[in-house]
JSON list of C-alpha atoms in Angstrom, two decimals:
[
{"chain": "A", "resi": 271, "resn": "MET", "atom": "CA", "xyz": [0.04, 0.04, -0.13]},
{"chain": "A", "resi": 272, "resn": "ASN", "atom": "CA", "xyz": [1.16, 3.28, -0.87]},
{"chain": "A", "resi": 273, "resn": "VAL", "atom": "CA", "xyz": [0.33, 4.95, 2.55]},
{"chain": "A", "resi": 274, "resn": "TYR", "atom": "CA", "xyz": [2.07, 1.95, 3.92]},
{"chain": "A", "resi": 275, "resn": "GLN", "atom": "CA", "xyz": [5.23, 2.55, 2.19]},
{"chain": "A", "resi": 276, "resn": "LYS", "atom": "CA", "xyz": [4.76, 6.81, 2.64]},
{"chain": "A", "resi": 277, "resn": "ALA", "atom": "CA", "xyz": [4.16, 6.74, 6.43]},
{"chain": "A", "resi": 278, "resn": "MET", "atom": "CA", "xyz": [7.48, 4.34, 6.59]},
{"chain": "A", "resi": 279, "resn": "GLU", "atom": "CA", "xyz": [9.57, 6.98, 5.12]},
{"chain": "A", "resi": 280, "resn": "PHE", "atom": "CA", "xyz": [7.97, 10.12, 7.41]},
{"chain": "A", "resi": 281, "resn": "GLY", "atom": "CA", "xyz": [8.50, 7.59, 10.25]},
{"chain": "A", "resi": 282, "resn": "GLU", "atom": "CA", "xyz": [12.43, 7.63, 9.48]},
{"chain": "A", "resi": 283, "resn": "ILE", "atom": "CA", "xyz": [12.05, 11.56, 8.75]},
{"chain": "A", "resi": 284, "resn": "VAL", "atom": "CA", "xyz": [11.04, 11.87, 12.31]},
{"chain": "A", "resi": 285, "resn": "TYR", "atom": "CA", "xyz": [14.04, 8.89, 13.57]},
{"chain": "A", "resi": 286, "resn": "ASN", "atom": "CA", "xyz": [16.17, 11.41, 12.16]},
{"chain": "A", "resi": 287, "resn": "GLN", "atom": "CA", "xyz": [15.33, 14.68, 13.45]},
{"chain": "A", "resi": 288, "resn": "ILE", "atom": "CA", "xyz": [14.61, 13.88, 16.90]},
{"chain": "A", "resi": 289, "resn": "LYS", "atom": "CA", "xyz": [18.59, 12.56, 17.39]},
{"chain": "A", "resi": 290, "resn": "ARG", "atom": "CA", "xyz": [19.34, 16.22, 16.92]},
{"chain": "A", "resi": 291, "resn": "PHE", "atom": "CA", "xyz": [17.07, 17.18, 20.39]},
{"chain": "A", "resi": 292, "resn": "PRO", "atom": "CA", "xyz": [18.58, 17.99, 23.19]},
{"chain": "A", "resi": 293, "resn": "LYS", "atom": "CA", "xyz": [18.41, 15.50, 25.76]},
{"chain": "A", "resi": 294, "resn": "ILE", "atom": "CA", "xyz": [15.56, 17.19, 28.16]},
{"chain": "A", "resi": 295, "resn": "GLU", "atom": "CA", "xyz": [13.60, 16.23, 25.51]},
{"chain": "A", "resi": 296, "resn": "ASP", "atom": "CA", "xyz": [14.37, 12.38, 25.49]},
{"chain": "A", "resi": 297, "resn": "TYR", "atom": "CA", "xyz": [11.43, 11.69, 27.90]},
{"chain": "A", "resi": 298, "resn": "ARG", "atom": "CA", "xyz": [9.21, 14.35, 26.77]},
{"chain": "A", "resi": 299, "resn": "LEU", "atom": "CA", "xyz": [8.62, 15.44, 22.54]},
{"chain": "A", "resi": 300, "resn": "SER", "atom": "CA", "xyz": [11.29, 12.43, 21.07]},
{"chain": "A", "resi": 301, "resn": "SER", "atom": "CA", "xyz": [9.99, 10.05, 22.63]},
{"chain": "A", "resi": 302, "resn": "GLN", "atom": "CA", "xyz": [6.48, 11.26, 21.55]},
{"chain": "A", "resi": 303, "resn": "PHE", "atom": "CA", "xyz": [7.10, 12.21, 18.13]},
{"chain": "A", "resi": 304, "resn": "ALA", "atom": "CA", "xyz": [8.71, 9.05, 17.25]},
{"chain": "A", "resi": 305, "resn": "ARG", "atom": "CA", "xyz": [5.74, 7.07, 18.49]},
{"chain": "A", "resi": 306, "resn": "ALA", "atom": "CA", "xyz": [3.63, 8.87, 17.16]},
{"chain": "A", "resi": 307, "resn": "ALA", "atom": "CA", "xyz": [5.55, 8.94, 13.90]},
{"chain": "A", "resi": 308, "resn": "ASP", "atom": "CA", "xyz": [5.98, 5.15, 14.17]},
{"chain": "A", "resi": 309, "resn": "LEU", "atom": "CA", "xyz": [2.71, 4.56, 15.03]},
{"chain": "A", "resi": 310, "resn": "ILE", "atom": "CA", "xyz": [0.89, 5.34, 11.61]},
{"chain": "A", "resi": 311, "resn": "ALA", "atom": "CA", "xyz": [2.29, 2.08, 10.09]},
{"chain": "A", "resi": 312, "resn": "PHE", "atom": "CA", "xyz": [2.41, -0.02, 12.60]},
{"chain": "A", "resi": 313, "resn": "ASN", "atom": "CA", "xyz": [-1.32, 0.77, 12.70]},
{"chain": "A", "resi": 314, "resn": "ILE", "atom": "CA", "xyz": [-2.20, 0.61, 8.91]},
{"chain": "A", "resi": 315, "resn": "ALA", "atom": "CA", "xyz": [0.13, -2.77, 8.80]},
{"chain": "A", "resi": 316, "resn": "GLU", "atom": "CA", "xyz": [-1.96, -4.43, 12.36]},
{"chain": "A", "resi": 317, "resn": "GLY", "atom": "CA", "xyz": [-5.23, -3.90, 10.43]},
{"chain": "A", "resi": 318, "resn": "SER", "atom": "CA", "xyz": [-4.41, -5.23, 6.61]},
{"chain": "A", "resi": 319, "resn": "GLY", "atom": "CA", "xyz": [-4.41, -8.87, 7.81]},
{"chain": "A", "resi": 320, "resn": "GLY", "atom": "CA", "xyz": [-8.82, -8.17, 9.66]},
{"chain": "A", "resi": 321, "resn": "SER", "atom": "CA", "xyz": [-11.82, -7.77, 8.71]},
{"chain": "A", "resi": 322, "resn": "ASP", "atom": "CA", "xyz": [-12.97, -4.00, 6.98]},
{"chain": "A", "resi": 323, "resn": "ALA", "atom": "CA", "xyz": [-14.88, -2.74, 10.59]},
{"chain": "A", "resi": 324, "resn": "SER", "atom": "CA", "xyz": [-11.25, -3.94, 11.75]},
{"chain": "A", "resi": 325, "resn": "PHE", "atom": "CA", "xyz": [-8.55, -2.76, 9.85]},
{"chain": "A", "resi": 326, "resn": "LEU", "atom": "CA", "xyz": [-11.35, 1.65, 9.61]},
{"chain": "A", "resi": 327, "resn": "ASN", "atom": "CA", "xyz": [-10.50, 1.49, 13.66]},
{"chain": "A", "resi": 328, "resn": "TYR", "atom": "CA", "xyz": [-6.54, 1.01, 13.30]},
{"chain": "A", "resi": 329, "resn": "LEU", "atom": "CA", "xyz": [-7.19, 3.78, 10.03]},
{"chain": "A", "resi": 330, "resn": "ARG", "atom": "CA", "xyz": [-8.91, 5.59, 12.47]},
{"chain": "A", "resi": 331, "resn": "ILE", "atom": "CA", "xyz": [-6.23, 5.06, 14.84]},
{"chain": "A", "resi": 332, "resn": "ALA", "atom": "CA", "xyz": [-3.30, 6.17, 12.06]},
{"chain": "A", "resi": 333, "resn": "ARG", "atom": "CA", "xyz": [-5.15, 9.25, 11.28]},
{"chain": "A", "resi": 334, "resn": "ASN", "atom": "CA", "xyz": [-5.78, 10.10, 14.74]},
{"chain": "A", "resi": 335, "resn": "SER", "atom": "CA", "xyz": [-1.04, 8.78, 15.50]},
{"chain": "A", "resi": 336, "resn": "SER", "atom": "CA", "xyz": [-0.79, 11.37, 12.29]},
{"chain": "A", "resi": 337, "resn": "ARG", "atom": "CA", "xyz": [-2.22, 14.24, 13.47]},
{"chain": "A", "resi": 338, "resn": "GLU", "atom": "CA", "xyz": [0.02, 13.92, 16.88]},
{"chain": "A", "resi": 339, "resn": "CYS", "atom": "CA", "xyz": [2.58, 14.41, 14.75]},
{"chain": "A", "resi": 340, "resn": "VAL", "atom": "CA", "xyz": [1.90, 17.87, 13.52]},
{"chain": "A", "resi": 341, "resn": "SER", "atom": "CA", "xyz": [1.14, 18.94, 16.86]},
{"chain": "A", "resi": 342, "resn": "ALA", "atom": "CA", "xyz": [4.73, 17.56, 17.80]},
{"chain": "A", "resi": 343, "resn": "SER", "atom": "CA", "xyz": [6.32, 18.85, 14.26]},
{"chain": "A", "resi": 344, "resn": "THR", "atom": "CA", "xyz": [4.98, 21.87, 15.01]},
{"chain": "A", "resi": 345, "resn": "LYS", "atom": "CA", "xyz": [6.06, 22.06, 19.09]},
{"chain": "A", "resi": 346, "resn": "ALA", "atom": "CA", "xyz": [9.90, 21.07, 17.50]},
{"chain": "A", "resi": 347, "resn": "TYR", "atom": "CA", "xyz": [9.95, 24.29, 15.12]},
{"chain": "A", "resi": 348, "resn": "ARG", "atom": "CA", "xyz": [8.80, 26.76, 17.23]},
{"chain": "A", "resi": 349, "resn": "ARG", "atom": "CA", "xyz": [11.59, 25.06, 20.24]},
{"chain": "A", "resi": 350, "resn": "ASN", "atom": "CA", "xyz": [13.94, 25.63, 16.91]},
{"chain": "A", "resi": 351, "resn": "TYR", "atom": "CA", "xyz": [14.64, 21.81, 16.57]},
{"chain": "A", "resi": 352, "resn": "ILE", "atom": "CA", "xyz": [13.87, 21.84, 13.65]},
{"chain": "A", "resi": 353, "resn": "SER", "atom": "CA", "xyz": [14.03, 24.02, 11.12]},
{"chain": "A", "resi": 354, "resn": "PHE", "atom": "CA", "xyz": [10.86, 25.66, 9.08]},
{"chain": "A", "resi": 355, "resn": "ASP", "atom": "CA", "xyz": [12.26, 23.29, 5.53]},
{"chain": "A", "resi": 356, "resn": "GLU", "atom": "CA", "xyz": [11.96, 20.57, 8.06]},
{"chain": "A", "resi": 357, "resn": "TYR", "atom": "CA", "xyz": [8.69, 21.85, 9.43]},
{"chain": "A", "resi": 358, "resn": "GLU", "atom": "CA", "xyz": [7.05, 21.82, 5.62]},
{"chain": "A", "resi": 359, "resn": "ILE", "atom": "CA", "xyz": [8.93, 18.94, 5.18]},
{"chain": "A", "resi": 360, "resn": "ASN", "atom": "CA", "xyz": [6.48, 17.01, 7.50]},
{"chain": "A", "resi": 361, "resn": "ARG", "atom": "CA", "xyz": [3.64, 19.26, 7.29]},
{"chain": "A", "resi": 362, "resn": "GLY", "atom": "CA", "xyz": [3.92, 17.81, 3.32]},
{"chain": "A", "resi": 363, "resn": "TYR", "atom": "CA", "xyz": [3.70, 14.73, 4.40]},
{"chain": "A", "resi": 364, "resn": "LEU", "atom": "CA", "xyz": [1.53, 14.14, 6.99]},
{"chain": "A", "resi": 365, "resn": "VAL", "atom": "CA", "xyz": [-1.31, 16.23, 5.08]},
{"chain": "A", "resi": 366, "resn": "GLU", "atom": "CA", "xyz": [-0.23, 13.38, 1.43]},
{"chain": "A", "resi": 367, "resn": "ILE", "atom": "CA", "xyz": [-0.80, 10.34, 4.36]},
{"chain": "A", "resi": 368, "resn": "ASN", "atom": "CA", "xyz": [-3.95, 12.08, 6.12]},
{"chain": "A", "resi": 369, "resn": "LYS", "atom": "CA", "xyz": [-5.30, 12.44, 2.37]},
{"chain": "A", "resi": 370, "resn": "MET", "atom": "CA", "xyz": [-4.03, 8.82, 1.56]},
{"chain": "A", "resi": 371, "resn": "LEU", "atom": "CA", "xyz": [-5.99, 7.01, 4.96]},
{"chain": "A", "resi": 372, "resn": "SER", "atom": "CA", "xyz": [-9.04, 9.41, 4.79]},
{"chain": "A", "resi": 373, "resn": "SER", "atom": "CA", "xyz": [-9.20, 7.94, -0.18]},
{"chain": "A", "resi": 374, "resn": "LEU", "atom": "CA", "xyz": [-8.35, 4.37, 1.10]},
{"chain": "A", "resi": 375, "resn": "MET", "atom": "CA", "xyz": [-11.04, 4.47, 4.43]},
{"chain": "A", "resi": 376, "resn": "LYS", "atom": "CA", "xyz": [-14.00, 6.21, 2.27]},
{"chain": "A", "resi": 377, "resn": "TYR", "atom": "CA", "xyz": [-12.58, 3.57, -0.25]},
{"chain": "A", "resi": 378, "resn": "ILE", "atom": "CA", "xyz": [-13.30, 0.17, 2.48]},
{"chain": "A", "resi": 379, "resn": "LYS", "atom": "CA", "xyz": [-16.86, 2.09, 3.64]},
{"chain": "A", "resi": 380, "resn": "SER", "atom": "CA", "xyz": [-18.31, 1.78, 0.33]},
{"chain": "A", "resi": 381, "resn": "LYS", "atom": "CA", "xyz": [-18.13, -1.64, -0.44]},
{"chain": "A", "resi": 382, "resn": "ASP", "atom": "CA", "xyz": [-19.50, -2.21, 2.41]},
{"chain": "A", "resi": 383, "resn": "ASN", "atom": "CA", "xyz": [-22.88, -0.75, 0.20]}
]
């Protein structure tokens, strides 16, 4: 799935960004940002093997994690841990991931009709 691949790429981008965060953020913003970024792909993968209803639930969780990443990325930018360009890259990935998740969810729902 393209959305899974995009989510995997985003997780790696975040991983490389948080390596530069200050030590004080290790158990705060760094861990929260990395966890949320990874959970996008994890939930897509975990849900893909179940029923459509179950998959939809996992996709909703993935979408919520992507929204959490928006906030984490904004915090990282405001604290000067990432550049404006990195912030924009994150934003672009998250917009695309959210669109892809929404399209996939819409497709799955339409199969039931």
